[in-house]
Short mmCIF file of C-alpha atoms in Angstrom, two decimals:
data_model
loop_
_atom_site.label_atom_id
_atom_site.label_comp_id
_atom_site.label_asym_id
_atom_site.label_seq_id
_atom_site.Cartn_x
_atom_site.Cartn_y
_atom_site.Cartn_z
CA MET A 1 -0.26 -0.61 -0.07
CA GLN A 2 1.69 3.33 -0.91
CA THR A 3 2.72 5.48 2.25
CA TYR A 4 2.73 9.27 2.62
CA ASN A 5 6.18 10.46 4.64
CA ASN A 6 5.61 6.75 7.55
CA ASN A 7 1.49 6.94 7.51
CA GLN A 8 0.12 4.51 5.16
CA VAL A 9 -2.83 5.80 2.81
CA LEU A 10 -6.33 5.05 2.59
CA GLU A 11 -9.78 4.05 -0.37
CA ARG A 12 -11.89 4.61 3.29
CA ILE A 13 -12.18 5.79 6.48
CA PRO A 14 -11.60 2.45 8.48
CA GLU A 15 -14.85 1.15 9.72
CA GLY A 16 -15.24 2.88 13.94
CA LYS A 17 -12.79 5.20 12.46
CA GLU A 18 -15.50 8.00 11.67
CA ASP A 19 -15.67 9.23 14.29
CA TYR A 20 -11.31 10.05 15.10
CA SER A 21 -11.13 11.74 11.37
CA ALA A 22 -11.14 14.66 10.23
CA LYS A 23 -11.69 16.44 6.94
CA CYS A 24 -9.24 19.21 5.70
CA VAL A 25 -8.06 21.37 3.25
CA ASN A 26 -5.04 18.63 1.78
CA GLY A 27 -7.66 15.29 2.47
CA THR A 28 -9.54 13.70 5.39
CA PHE A 29 -7.19 12.33 8.33
CA VAL A 30 -7.32 9.39 10.42
CA GLY A 31 -6.34 9.12 13.76
CA VAL A 32 -6.00 7.07 16.86
CA GLU A 33 -7.85 7.11 20.50
CA ASN A 34 -6.26 6.52 23.33
CA GLU A 35 -7.73 6.92 27.12
CA GLY A 36 -9.77 9.40 26.00
CA VAL A 37 -7.08 11.14 23.92
CA VAL A 38 -7.23 11.84 19.69
CA SER A 39 -3.35 11.82 18.55
CA PHE A 40 -3.22 13.04 15.52
CA LYS A 41 0.34 12.96 13.85
CA GLY A 42 1.95 13.60 10.88
CA ILE A 43 -0.25 16.08 9.06
CA PRO A 44 1.40 18.12 5.78
CA PHE A 45 0.71 21.82 6.28
CA ALA A 46 3.06 22.68 3.40
CA LYS A 47 4.71 20.75 0.27
CA ALA A 48 7.45 19.13 0.70
CA PRO A 49 10.63 21.99 0.82
CA ILE A 50 12.65 19.92 -2.28
CA GLY A 51 13.62 20.23 -4.98
CA ASN A 52 13.40 23.86 -6.47
CA LEU A 53 12.13 24.52 -3.51
CA ARG A 54 14.90 23.88 -1.16
CA TRP A 55 15.09 27.62 0.55
CA LYS A 56 12.37 29.13 -0.79
CA GLU A 57 9.65 30.04 1.66
CA PRO A 58 6.46 27.39 2.27
CA CYS A 59 4.58 26.42 -0.50
CA CYS A 60 0.65 26.12 1.03
CA THR A 61 -0.65 22.15 0.74
CA SER A 62 -3.06 21.69 -2.72
CA PRO A 63 -6.07 20.47 -2.58
CA ASP A 64 -7.34 16.75 -1.73
CA ASN A 65 -9.51 14.48 -1.20
CA GLY A 66 -7.93 11.34 0.06
CA ILE A 67 -7.19 9.54 2.59
CA TYR A 68 -4.50 8.90 4.99
CA GLU A 69 -3.95 7.21 7.86
CA ALA A 70 -2.03 10.58 10.78
CA TYR A 71 -0.59 7.36 12.94
CA TYR A 72 3.21 8.34 13.25
CA ASN A 73 5.22 11.44 13.32
CA ALA A 74 6.23 12.21 9.88
CA LYS A 75 10.23 12.85 9.68
CA SER A 76 12.55 14.60 11.57
CA PRO A 77 14.37 17.94 9.86
CA ILE A 78 18.15 16.84 9.03
CA GLN A 79 20.80 17.33 12.34
CA THR A 80 23.09 16.06 13.60
CA LEU A 81 22.68 13.18 16.37
CA ALA A 82 22.61 14.55 20.07
CA ASP A 83 21.68 12.36 23.22
CA SER A 84 19.69 15.45 24.14
CA GLU A 85 17.48 15.67 21.45
CA ARG A 86 16.30 12.69 20.41
CA ALA A 87 14.14 13.57 17.99
CA SER A 88 18.05 13.66 15.78
CA PHE A 89 17.40 9.90 16.40
CA TYR A 90 14.34 9.81 13.84
CA GLU A 91 13.74 9.35 10.29
CA GLN A 92 14.98 12.17 8.45
CA GLY A 93 15.25 14.31 5.82
CA GLU A 94 13.87 17.94 3.49
CA ASP A 95 10.62 16.36 3.72
CA CYS A 96 9.98 17.87 7.28
CA LEU A 97 6.98 20.34 7.20
CA TYR A 98 3.82 17.62 9.37
CA LEU A 99 2.52 18.59 12.60
CA ASN A 100 0.38 16.51 15.54
CA ILE A 101 -2.42 16.60 16.81
CA TRP A 102 -4.48 15.76 20.30
CA THR A 103 -7.93 17.12 21.27
CA SER A 104 -9.71 15.10 23.27
CA SER A 105 -12.96 12.61 22.16
CA GLY A 106 -16.17 14.00 20.88
CA TYR A 107 -14.41 16.86 19.77
CA GLN A 108 -16.93 17.18 16.52
CA GLY A 109 -18.23 21.15 16.75
CA GLN A 110 -16.80 21.91 20.06
CA LYS A 111 -14.41 25.30 19.86
CA ARG A 112 -11.07 24.82 22.94
CA PRO A 113 -8.80 26.89 22.86
CA VAL A 114 -5.50 26.30 20.57
CA MET A 115 -2.82 25.78 21.81
CA VAL A 116 0.33 25.48 19.59
CA PHE A 117 3.78 24.61 21.15
CA ILE A 118 7.60 24.81 18.89
CA HIS A 119 9.61 23.15 19.76
CA GLY A 120 13.66 24.73 20.90
CA GLY A 121 16.92 23.06 19.96
CA ASN A 122 19.09 26.13 18.91
CA TYR A 123 17.33 26.67 15.53
CA GLY A 124 19.41 23.27 15.21
CA TRP A 125 17.92 20.47 15.97
CA GLY A 126 14.63 19.30 17.64
CA GLY A 127 11.14 17.85 16.54
CA THR A 128 8.17 16.77 16.98
CA ALA A 129 9.59 13.32 17.48
CA ASP A 130 11.07 14.05 20.76
CA PRO A 131 8.90 11.89 23.47
CA LEU A 132 9.16 14.71 25.77
CA TYR A 133 6.56 16.97 22.64
CA ASP A 134 4.48 13.91 22.55
CA GLY A 135 0.59 15.37 23.96
CA HIS A 136 -0.92 12.97 24.63
CA ASN A 137 -0.57 12.77 28.66
CA PHE A 138 -0.72 16.62 28.60
CA VAL A 139 -4.90 16.60 26.61
CA LYS A 140 -5.63 13.93 28.78
CA ALA A 141 -5.50 16.01 31.66
CA HIS A 142 -6.74 19.23 30.43
CA PRO A 143 -9.29 18.23 27.40
CA GLU A 144 -10.81 21.42 27.19
CA VAL A 145 -7.59 22.25 25.02
CA VAL A 146 -6.40 21.67 21.25
CA LEU A 147 -2.71 20.68 22.21
CA VAL A 148 -0.67 21.11 18.24
CA VAL A 149 2.90 20.68 17.50
CA ILE A 150 4.75 21.62 14.36
CA THR A 151 8.01 21.34 13.16
CA TYR A 152 10.17 23.93 10.59
CA ARG A 153 13.47 23.91 8.53
CA ILE A 154 16.81 24.27 11.00
CA GLY A 155 20.27 24.64 10.47
CA ILE A 156 21.29 24.51 6.96
CA LEU A 157 18.23 24.00 5.59
CA GLY A 158 16.19 26.28 7.53
CA PHE A 159 18.12 29.67 7.99
CA MET A 160 21.32 30.48 5.52
CA ASP A 161 21.54 33.84 4.02
CA PHE A 162 21.96 33.82 0.67
CA SER A 163 22.54 37.25 -0.75
CA ALA A 164 26.62 36.86 -1.40
CA VAL A 165 25.91 33.66 -3.68
CA PRO A 166 24.99 33.77 -7.14
CA GLY A 167 21.26 33.09 -8.10
CA GLY A 168 20.43 34.39 -4.33
CA GLU A 169 18.84 37.12 -4.83
CA SER A 170 15.84 34.74 -5.10
CA TYR A 171 16.12 34.03 -1.96
CA SER A 172 16.27 37.12 -0.40
CA LYS A 173 14.23 35.74 3.02
CA SER A 174 15.91 32.46 3.36
CA GLY A 175 17.72 33.24 6.73
CA ASN A 176 14.67 32.57 7.72
CA LEU A 177 12.66 29.81 6.62
CA GLY A 178 12.37 28.09 9.77
CA LEU A 179 10.01 31.41 11.10
CA LEU A 180 7.75 31.46 7.25
CA ASP A 181 7.37 27.54 7.91
CA GLN A 182 5.76 28.24 11.67
CA VAL A 183 3.88 31.60 9.75
CA CYS A 184 2.73 29.02 7.49
CA ALA A 185 1.80 26.68 9.63
CA LEU A 186 -0.18 29.18 11.68
CA LYS A 187 -1.82 29.23 8.36
CA TYR A 188 -3.43 25.88 8.17
CA LEU A 189 -5.00 26.36 11.33
CA GLN A 190 -6.55 29.01 10.39
CA ASP A 191 -7.94 27.35 7.39
CA ASN A 192 -8.54 23.36 9.20
CA ILE A 193 -8.57 23.48 12.98
CA GLU A 194 -11.99 23.40 13.94
CA SER A 195 -12.05 19.65 12.69
CA PHE A 196 -10.13 18.84 15.35
CA GLY A 197 -12.08 20.98 17.86
CA GLY A 198 -10.09 23.87 18.14
CA ASP A 199 -11.03 27.87 17.69
CA LYS A 200 -9.20 29.25 15.34
CA SER A 201 -9.73 32.38 17.43
CA ASN A 202 -8.31 31.48 20.20
CA VAL A 203 -4.81 30.30 19.38
CA THR A 204 -2.12 30.62 21.76
CA ILE A 205 1.50 30.00 20.34
CA TRP A 206 4.15 28.82 22.95
CA GLY A 207 7.87 27.68 23.33
CA GLU A 208 10.73 27.31 24.95
CA SER A 209 14.17 28.53 23.98
CA ALA A 210 14.71 28.35 20.16
CA GLY A 211 10.77 28.01 20.49
CA ALA A 212 10.28 30.47 22.10
CA GLY A 213 12.34 32.71 20.58
CA SER A 214 10.19 31.95 17.33
CA VAL A 215 6.80 33.00 19.51
CA SER A 216 8.98 36.41 21.10
CA LEU A 217 9.67 37.04 16.82
CA LEU A 218 6.41 35.91 14.91
CA PRO A 219 4.72 39.47 16.44
CA LEU A 220 6.88 41.17 14.45
CA ILE A 221 6.12 39.74 10.53
CA PRO A 222 3.22 41.38 9.15
CA GLU A 223 2.33 37.71 7.45
CA ALA A 224 1.74 36.44 11.00
CA LYS A 225 -0.44 39.28 12.27
CA GLY A 226 -3.82 37.64 13.26
CA LEU A 227 -3.02 33.94 13.14
CA PHE A 228 -2.74 34.21 16.86
CA HIS A 229 -3.78 35.73 19.93
CA ARG A 230 -1.43 34.75 22.57
CA ILE A 231 2.22 34.63 23.19
CA ILE A 232 3.96 31.51 26.67
CA ALA A 233 7.87 32.09 26.12
CA GLU A 234 9.78 29.64 28.41
CA SER A 235 13.41 30.44 27.97
CA GLY A 236 14.07 32.17 24.88
CA SER A 237 13.51 36.09 23.57
CA ILE A 238 13.97 38.13 20.47
CA ALA A 239 17.79 37.79 21.86
CA LEU A 240 18.25 34.61 20.21
CA THR A 241 19.25 36.59 16.82
CA SER A 242 21.62 36.27 14.15
CA GLY A 243 23.12 39.45 12.38
CA LYS A 244 23.92 38.65 8.61
CA GLU A 245 27.25 39.36 9.64
CA GLN A 246 27.45 36.49 11.40
CA CYS A 247 24.96 34.56 8.94
CA LEU A 248 27.20 35.15 5.81
CA ILE A 249 30.28 33.27 7.83
CA LEU A 250 28.03 30.00 7.93
CA THR A 251 27.26 30.32 3.68
CA ASP A 252 30.38 30.65 3.37
CA LYS A 253 31.77 27.34 4.87
CA LEU A 254 28.75 26.21 3.61
CA LEU A 255 30.13 26.74 -0.59
CA LYS A 256 33.43 25.52 0.41
CA GLU A 257 32.67 22.53 2.17
CA SER A 258 29.94 21.66 -0.54
CA GLY A 259 32.16 23.11 -3.62
CA ALA A 260 29.33 24.84 -4.98
CA LYS A 261 29.42 28.68 -6.79
CA THR A 262 26.48 29.35 -8.19
CA MET A 263 22.98 28.38 -5.91
CA ASP A 264 22.69 26.32 -9.09
CA ASP A 265 25.19 24.03 -7.55
CA LEU A 266 23.31 24.87 -4.27
CA LEU A 267 20.48 23.01 -5.20
CA ALA A 268 22.05 19.84 -7.56
CA LEU A 269 22.59 19.02 -3.78
CA SER A 270 21.38 15.10 -2.85
CA GLU A 271 19.55 15.15 0.67
CA ASN A 272 23.23 12.91 1.72
CA GLN A 273 25.09 15.13 0.34
CA ILE A 274 22.89 18.17 2.12
CA LYS A 275 23.00 15.55 5.79
CA LYS A 276 26.60 15.07 5.69
CA ILE A 277 27.85 19.45 5.48
CA ASN A 278 25.28 19.39 7.42
CA GLU A 279 27.26 17.30 9.69
CA LYS A 280 30.26 19.68 9.96
CA LEU A 281 28.54 22.81 9.71
CA ASN A 282 25.71 22.28 12.67
CA ASP A 283 28.03 23.61 15.60
CA ASP A 284 27.95 26.47 13.52
CA ASN A 285 24.28 27.41 12.63
CA ASN A 286 22.88 30.69 12.49
CA PHE A 287 18.96 32.35 14.83
CA PRO A 288 17.45 33.39 12.56
CA GLU A 289 18.06 36.57 10.86
CA ARG A 290 18.07 40.20 11.40
CA ASP A 291 17.48 41.36 7.97
CA GLY A 292 14.66 43.72 8.09
CA ILE A 293 13.34 41.60 5.52
CA VAL A 294 10.80 38.74 6.92
CA ILE A 295 12.25 40.59 10.96
CA PRO A 296 12.90 43.77 11.54
CA GLU A 297 16.49 44.22 12.01
CA ASP A 298 16.38 45.97 15.82
CA VAL A 299 13.67 43.64 17.44
CA TYR A 300 14.23 45.40 20.93
CA GLY A 301 13.15 48.48 18.48
CA SER A 302 10.35 47.37 17.24
CA TYR A 303 8.87 45.73 20.18
CA LYS A 304 9.44 49.29 22.22
CA ASP A 305 7.01 50.64 19.57
CA GLY A 306 4.19 48.69 19.44
CA ILE A 307 4.01 45.01 18.41
CA ASP A 308 -0.19 44.29 18.47
CA PRO A 309 -1.42 45.43 21.93
CA ASN A 310 -3.68 42.54 22.39
CA ILE A 311 -1.71 40.13 21.50
CA ASP A 312 -0.86 38.86 25.70
CA ILE A 313 2.52 37.30 27.10
CA LEU A 314 3.32 35.10 29.42
CA ILE A 315 7.76 35.22 29.58
CA GLY A 316 10.02 33.21 32.09
CA THR A 317 13.79 32.06 32.76
CA ASN A 318 14.75 29.91 35.12
CA ALA A 319 16.92 30.81 37.58
CA ASP A 320 20.99 28.41 36.93
CA GLU A 321 19.56 28.63 32.68
CA LEU A 322 23.29 28.05 31.80
CA ARG A 323 23.59 24.35 34.16
CA TYR A 324 21.76 22.91 30.97
CA TRP A 325 25.50 23.29 29.30
CA ILE A 326 27.02 21.24 32.10
CA SER A 327 25.32 17.82 30.50
CA GLU A 328 26.10 19.30 27.56
CA LEU A 329 30.17 19.69 27.37
CA GLY A 330 29.81 16.19 30.13
CA SER A 331 31.10 17.19 33.06
CA GLU A 332 30.85 19.67 35.36
CA GLY A 333 35.10 20.82 34.92
CA LEU A 334 34.35 20.96 31.19
CA PHE A 335 31.42 23.82 31.64
CA LYS A 336 33.72 25.47 34.48
CA TYR A 337 36.16 25.74 31.83
CA GLN A 338 33.38 26.61 29.15
CA CYS A 339 32.51 29.71 31.17
CA ARG A 340 36.43 31.00 31.34
CA VAL A 341 36.24 31.24 28.49
CA ILE A 342 32.68 33.01 27.56
CA PRO A 343 33.15 36.53 28.80
CA LYS A 344 36.56 36.45 27.04
CA SER A 345 34.52 35.80 23.41
CA HIS A 346 31.15 37.69 24.32
CA MET A 347 34.68 40.76 24.75
CA ASN A 348 35.31 40.27 21.37
CA PHE A 349 32.16 42.51 19.97
CA MET A 350 31.47 45.02 22.76
CA THR A 351 33.16 48.76 22.43
CA PRO A 352 36.32 49.27 24.90
CA VAL A 353 33.45 51.05 28.10
CA GLU A 354 31.04 48.04 27.99
CA LYS A 355 34.47 45.28 27.59
CA ASP A 356 35.73 47.39 31.44
CA ASN A 357 32.09 47.78 32.93
CA LEU A 358 31.55 43.69 32.30
CA THR A 359 35.15 42.86 33.74
CA ALA A 360 34.58 44.09 37.30
CA ILE A 361 31.17 42.61 37.73
CA LEU A 362 32.58 39.66 36.71
CA LYS A 363 34.99 39.70 39.74
CA GLU A 364 32.67 41.82 41.84
CA GLU A 365 30.18 38.60 41.74
CA ALA A 366 33.45 35.88 41.51
CA GLU A 367 34.18 37.05 45.31
CA ALA A 368 30.66 37.26 45.84
CA ILE A 369 30.33 33.64 45.73
CA GLY A 370 33.81 32.06 45.28
CA ASP A 371 33.97 30.92 42.68
CA LYS A 372 34.41 32.41 39.18
CA SER A 373 33.28 30.29 36.99
CA TRP A 374 29.88 30.16 38.80
CA ALA A 375 29.56 34.22 39.54
CA VAL A 376 29.86 34.13 35.08
CA SER A 377 27.75 31.75 34.09
CA GLU A 378 25.66 33.99 36.80
CA VAL A 379 26.00 36.38 35.36
CA TYR A 380 24.92 35.34 31.84
CA ASN A 381 21.85 33.86 32.52
CA ASP A 382 21.09 37.50 32.98
CA ILE A 383 22.99 38.01 29.51
CA TYR A 384 21.29 35.46 27.46
CA PHE A 385 17.67 34.97 29.02
CA ARG A 386 17.07 37.06 32.01
CA LEU A 387 17.49 40.31 31.08
CA PRO A 388 15.95 40.21 27.60
CA ALA A 389 13.02 38.43 28.49
CA ILE A 390 12.52 41.67 31.49
CA LYS A 391 12.61 44.15 27.98
CA MET A 392 10.41 42.58 26.06
CA ALA A 393 7.78 42.25 28.95
CA GLU A 394 8.27 46.36 30.41
CA ALA A 395 7.88 47.01 26.25
CA HIS A 396 4.94 45.57 25.52
CA SER A 397 3.09 46.82 29.20
CA ALA A 398 4.29 50.03 28.71
CA ASN A 399 2.30 49.74 24.84
CA GLY A 400 -0.77 48.65 26.90
CA GLY A 401 -0.94 44.72 26.40
CA ASN A 402 -0.73 42.63 28.86
CA VAL A 403 2.22 40.64 30.26
CA TYR A 404 2.86 37.50 32.92
CA MET A 405 6.23 37.20 34.35
CA TYR A 406 7.11 33.46 35.92
CA PHE A 407 11.29 32.88 37.65
CA TRP A 408 11.05 28.68 37.96
CA GLU A 409 13.61 28.09 40.33
CA LYS A 410 12.67 24.23 41.55
CA PRO A 411 16.06 22.34 40.43
CA SER A 412 16.92 19.83 38.49
CA ASP A 413 17.39 16.74 40.84
CA ILE A 414 20.45 15.88 38.38
CA PRO A 415 23.95 16.60 40.52
CA ASN A 416 24.71 20.50 40.29
CA MET A 417 22.18 21.19 37.62
CA GLY A 418 20.01 23.35 39.71
CA ALA A 419 17.15 24.97 37.66
CA CYS A 420 18.68 24.38 34.62
CA HIS A 421 17.23 24.79 31.05
CA ALA A 422 14.35 22.84 29.95
CA VAL A 423 14.53 21.83 32.98
CA GLU A 424 10.05 23.17 32.86
CA LEU A 425 9.30 21.10 30.21
CA ALA A 426 8.41 17.74 31.31
CA TYR A 427 6.79 20.45 34.10
CA VAL A 428 4.94 22.04 32.20
CA LEU A 429 3.53 19.33 28.92
CA ASN A 430 2.68 16.53 31.38
CA ASN A 431 4.93 13.81 30.63
CA LEU A 432 6.22 13.77 34.24
CA GLU A 433 8.53 10.58 34.28
CA ASP A 434 10.53 11.65 30.96
CA THR A 435 13.58 12.47 33.70
CA ILE A 436 15.91 13.43 30.49
CA TYR A 437 16.46 16.83 32.70
CA THR A 438 15.13 16.67 35.88
CA GLY A 439 16.59 13.73 37.63
CA ASN A 440 13.67 12.45 39.25
CA PRO A 441 10.24 11.86 37.28
CA ALA A 442 8.39 15.45 38.28
CA ASP A 443 6.56 16.29 40.99
CA PRO A 444 2.52 15.47 40.71
CA LEU A 445 1.07 19.11 42.77
CA ILE A 446 3.45 21.27 41.22
CA ALA A 447 2.81 20.05 37.76
CA SER A 448 -0.86 20.41 38.39
CA LYS A 449 -0.83 24.28 39.16
CA VAL A 450 1.73 24.89 36.57
CA GLN A 451 -0.46 23.10 33.42
CA GLU A 452 -3.54 24.76 34.99
CA MET A 453 -2.04 28.50 34.32
CA TRP A 454 -1.04 28.13 31.29
CA VAL A 455 -4.33 26.22 30.55
CA ASN A 456 -6.53 29.84 32.24
CA PHE A 457 -3.58 31.58 30.28
CA ALA A 458 -4.55 30.02 27.06
CA LYS A 459 -7.85 30.13 27.69
CA THR A 460 -8.53 33.49 28.74
CA GLY A 461 -5.96 35.82 28.68
CA ASN A 462 -4.53 35.54 32.56
CA PRO A 463 -3.04 33.00 34.73
CA SER A 464 -4.48 33.00 37.75
CA ALA A 465 -5.22 30.23 39.06
CA GLY A 466 -7.82 29.36 42.09
CA ASP A 467 -6.72 31.68 45.29
CA LEU A 468 -3.40 32.09 43.62
CA GLU A 469 -3.55 35.41 41.44
CA TRP A 470 -0.40 36.61 39.27
CA LYS A 471 -1.79 39.67 38.87
CA GLY A 472 0.77 41.79 35.64
CA TYR A 473 4.48 42.80 34.83
CA ASP A 474 5.34 45.98 34.51
CA ALA A 475 7.69 48.58 34.65
CA SER A 476 7.25 49.63 38.23
CA SER A 477 5.89 46.99 39.95
CA ARG A 478 7.56 43.70 38.56
CA ASN A 479 4.67 40.82 39.60
CA THR A 480 6.88 38.10 39.48
CA MET A 481 5.41 33.96 39.89
CA VAL A 482 7.63 32.29 40.75
CA ILE A 483 7.25 28.83 40.99
CA GLY A 484 9.58 26.21 42.87
CA ASP A 485 8.60 23.70 45.92
CA GLU A 486 6.25 26.81 46.59
CA ILE A 487 4.01 28.66 43.84
CA TYR A 488 4.15 32.75 44.36
CA GLN A 489 4.32 36.14 44.03
CA ARG A 490 6.72 38.94 44.09
CA GLN A 491 8.34 41.90 43.39
CA GLU A 492 10.95 41.59 41.54
CA GLU A 493 13.28 44.45 42.16
CA LEU A 494 16.56 45.78 39.08
CA THR A 495 19.97 45.73 40.79
CA LYS A 496 22.72 47.63 39.91
CA ARG A 497 24.45 44.50 38.24
CA ASP A 498 20.74 44.65 36.49
CA GLU A 499 21.04 47.97 35.07
CA ALA A 500 24.88 47.94 34.40
CA LEU A 501 24.29 44.85 31.74
CA PHE A 502 21.52 45.69 29.97
CA PRO A 503 23.27 48.26 27.27
CA LEU A 504 24.88 44.31 26.13
CA LEU A 505 22.11 43.48 25.25
CA LYS A 506 22.37 44.19 21.92
CA TYR A 507 25.23 41.85 21.41
CA TYR A 508 22.29 38.97 21.91
CA LEU A 509 23.00 36.11 22.31
CA THR A 510 24.75 34.31 18.85
CA SER A 511 25.43 30.45 18.10
CA ASN A 512 27.91 30.74 15.08
CA THR A 513 30.83 29.16 17.46
CA TYR A 514 33.44 31.40 14.51
CA PHE A 515 32.37 34.40 16.75
CA ILE A 516 31.07 33.11 20.32
CA PHE A 517 34.97 31.50 20.04
CA TYR A 518 36.94 34.17 17.64
CA ASN A 519 41.18 34.56 18.89
CA VAL A 520 39.95 31.42 22.23
CA PRO A 521 41.49 28.20 20.79
CA ILE A 522 38.54 25.92 20.32
CA ILE A 523 39.34 21.58 20.64
CA ARG A 524 37.24 19.34 20.24
CA LYS A 525 36.00 15.48 21.59
CA ILE A 526 39.72 14.83 22.69
CA GLY A 527 42.11 17.07 23.38
CA ILE A 528 44.20 18.32 26.70
CA LEU A 529 42.51 22.07 28.03
CA THR A 530 44.38 24.62 29.93
CA GLY A 531 45.49 21.53 32.60
CA PHE A 532 41.53 19.45 31.01
CA VAL A 533 41.77 16.40 29.39
CA ALA A 534 38.52 15.99 27.49
CA VAL A 535 37.31 12.38 27.14
CA GLU A 536 34.75 12.27 24.67
CA LEU A 537 32.00 10.50 26.28
CA GLY A 538 30.19 9.48 23.45
CA SER A 539 27.87 11.73 21.67
CA SER A 540 26.88 13.54 25.39
CA VAL A 541 30.02 15.71 24.84
CA ARG A 542 30.13 15.48 20.82
CA LYS A 543 30.18 18.91 21.13
CA LEU A 544 32.33 20.59 23.25
CA PHE A 545 32.27 24.20 22.70
CA GLY A 546 28.86 24.38 21.08
CA GLY A 547 25.18 23.12 22.53
CA LYS A 548 22.10 24.06 21.63
CA GLU A 549 20.24 27.25 22.88
#
């Protein structure tokens, strides 16, 4: 029988499956019911971006009267293997623009709030096949909402600037194809989500890390206007963007690695060639490009000028974001070594005055903490995550938008990881037994309360839950919900250190290791690092100085 990206093409809806099917513009899809939750996996929301559509803007799917299984995940986007990105071990391919939907039984004719989750992965990893993003448990606990998880092009296929390549003038938006894929998915949902019991007039886009960066940038894209109404951004913001100069470095590397001279040469590369090239370049993947075409060159200024004030925002960060990279690097020792390198690398792009200020701040922090490495970690938690979130929140609230801020303090049970990047995912997605970041199963009471707040926000725009009132955030009150062993609200105060660090945000956060470690020795896999011997332990230390958001 013919297959359709891991799912079979059917002649008719199987007997007894009528209540678990959904008619869409591009076909009728048949799902799977389990414990009152119906899942639909591998639904295409765009034409396959292959052949002449490689590095082109996504194209809408064509009308189709066919009937298809929606039982299995579609392919993951092309990426290198990484222990922390389990979708990377699933089948990969260029044909990756698919989404998954979970809705509770009896969805026909309903109008339920829609929550669209966009995965993280440093814009170079991730996919819907990651078990952490499975929506069954979430919808089982919250049958009043529809959960959608989408994928998008990443790495060299999703974020490449071809403006300097002969023939590249026809690829003016190629630096942000992954974001445009997300816009295409949201347009698809506007046309089809009612078939799954969703309310297209109540859509919340929700992401973590690069996914949070995505949902923060989508309000700046004109084509996305009206496609969503609320944003949940976990540990990511508009800071996760790249400038043109940074992006062109990767373009040059792609040309050298492939031997291509023109766009026609690049289009002639086979998928297998793309995979092999990506293995060598994935450490230097770009973030979305501040190209002045899809997203503005000054994203902070655009938020200050004002996005749609009718968009509600829930945003927050974790107390120990950077400690995620302890596991990425393979040991606390290697992490601390990287912390010694980070300031030098960041200072390569700062003015002398700001370099001096950062040096003084780091020295003061080290004296207070007693460990320079942890001091650096604390400061860069703020530069990379907390302070950009505050800037976004301040700007949107000042323009009349509703904003809610949280600060995650509940730690991982993995030694030294603290409240690291991504530790909250098992809690918010109700996959409590997925311990990749938590170490032990997530606390069900905390998870239940957090999910209640997230779902209430999606339903009404207000995350208050029961007797726990969540007050809005603005520059005067700075109301912040603290999520730890206890959940409570406090009023944050900016410190002198915060004020001194804010000017550094204009340098953004790059994922390109050339920029990060310019003039800093990079020794990968097995090497001697100033007295440290880095022994490769499987793929967990595959990227000693790369790391993923």
